[in-house]
Structures are given as C-alpha cells and as structure tokens.
CSV table of C-alpha atoms in Angstrom, one decimal:
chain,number,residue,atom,x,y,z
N,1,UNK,CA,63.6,10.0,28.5
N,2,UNK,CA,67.0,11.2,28.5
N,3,UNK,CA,69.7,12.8,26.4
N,4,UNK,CA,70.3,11.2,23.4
N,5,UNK,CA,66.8,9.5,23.2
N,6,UNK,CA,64.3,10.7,20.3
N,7,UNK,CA,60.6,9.8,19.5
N,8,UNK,CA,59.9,9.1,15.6
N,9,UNK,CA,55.7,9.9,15.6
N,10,UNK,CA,53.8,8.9,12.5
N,11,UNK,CA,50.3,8.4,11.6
N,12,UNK,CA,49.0,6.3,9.0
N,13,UNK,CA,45.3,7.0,8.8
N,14,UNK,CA,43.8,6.8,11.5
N,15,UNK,CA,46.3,5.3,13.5
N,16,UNK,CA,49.3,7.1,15.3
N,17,UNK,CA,52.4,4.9,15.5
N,18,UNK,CA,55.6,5.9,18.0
N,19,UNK,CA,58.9,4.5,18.1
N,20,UNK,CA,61.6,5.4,20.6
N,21,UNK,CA,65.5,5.1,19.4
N,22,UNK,CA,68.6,6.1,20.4
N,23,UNK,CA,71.9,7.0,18.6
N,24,UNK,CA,73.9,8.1,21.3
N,25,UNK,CA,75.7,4.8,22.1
N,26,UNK,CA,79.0,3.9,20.6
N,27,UNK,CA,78.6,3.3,16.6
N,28,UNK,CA,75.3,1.3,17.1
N,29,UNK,CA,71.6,2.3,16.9
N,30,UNK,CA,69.6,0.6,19.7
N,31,UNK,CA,65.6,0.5,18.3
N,32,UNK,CA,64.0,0.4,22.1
N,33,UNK,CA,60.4,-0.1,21.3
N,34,UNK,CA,57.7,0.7,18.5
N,35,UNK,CA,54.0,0.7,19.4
N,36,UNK,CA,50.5,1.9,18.1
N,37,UNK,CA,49.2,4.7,20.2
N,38,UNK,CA,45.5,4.0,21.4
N,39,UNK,CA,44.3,6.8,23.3
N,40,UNK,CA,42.5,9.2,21.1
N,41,UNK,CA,43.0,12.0,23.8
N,42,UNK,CA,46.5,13.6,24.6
N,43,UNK,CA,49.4,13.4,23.0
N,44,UNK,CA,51.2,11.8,26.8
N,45,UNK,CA,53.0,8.3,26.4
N,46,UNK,CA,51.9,5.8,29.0
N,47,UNK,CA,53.7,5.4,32.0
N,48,UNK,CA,54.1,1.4,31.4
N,49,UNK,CA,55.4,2.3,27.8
N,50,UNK,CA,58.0,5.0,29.5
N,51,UNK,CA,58.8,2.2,31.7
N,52,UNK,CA,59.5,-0.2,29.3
N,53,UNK,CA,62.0,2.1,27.2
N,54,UNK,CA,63.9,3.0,30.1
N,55,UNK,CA,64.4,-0.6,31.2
N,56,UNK,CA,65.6,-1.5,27.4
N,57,UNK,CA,67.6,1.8,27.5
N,58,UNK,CA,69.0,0.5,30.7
N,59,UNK,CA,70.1,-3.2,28.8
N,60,UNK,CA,71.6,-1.1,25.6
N,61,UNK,CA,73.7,0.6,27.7
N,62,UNK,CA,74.9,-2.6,29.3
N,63,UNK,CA,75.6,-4.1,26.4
N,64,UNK,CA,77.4,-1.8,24.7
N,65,UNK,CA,79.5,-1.3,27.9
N,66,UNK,CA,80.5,-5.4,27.5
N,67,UNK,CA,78.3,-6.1,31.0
C-alpha cells in the first residue's frame, strides 16, 4: 500500500477482522478503514477494499498538508 502503511489482522472466532492505519504523517494517526474479511479462501485483500484505502490515504495526506 505504501511506506508507512501497516495492516493490524485479528480473528475473533470465526471471523477475521483487518484494519489498515498509518503513522507516518505528521504527529497524527490516520485509522483509513476496518472491515470483516469474508472470503474463507486466501489471505488477498479485495481490490475495492485496496482502492478504498488508497483513496482515504490520498485525503490524509491532503489534510495534513492544509489542502
């Protein structure tokens, strides 16, 4: 997704949960987006999902530049 950008995976029984964050902006922490993961197969985050967090990514790093 990009440098500074991590993936925080958890699963609470027997769903897995994701949520994307970064900490690489300035002094703030920008949460981008949490969701339950469906697929049962693969470990691959959907492309709409991937889309989504770099359009958010995209707006944090906006704001925090004062655009």
């Amino acid at each position: 997704m990009g440098s500074g950008v991590f993936e925080i995976v958890d699963t609470y029984s027997p769903d897995t949960y994701r949520a994307v964050y970064t900490v690489k902006l300035g002094q703030s922490l920008y949460v981008l987006h949490c969701f339950q993961k469906k697929s049962k197969r693969g470990i691959r985050t959907p492309k709409k999902e991937i889309d989504l967090i770099r359009r958010r990514l995209g707006r944090a790093k906006e704001m925090e530049s004062g655009l």
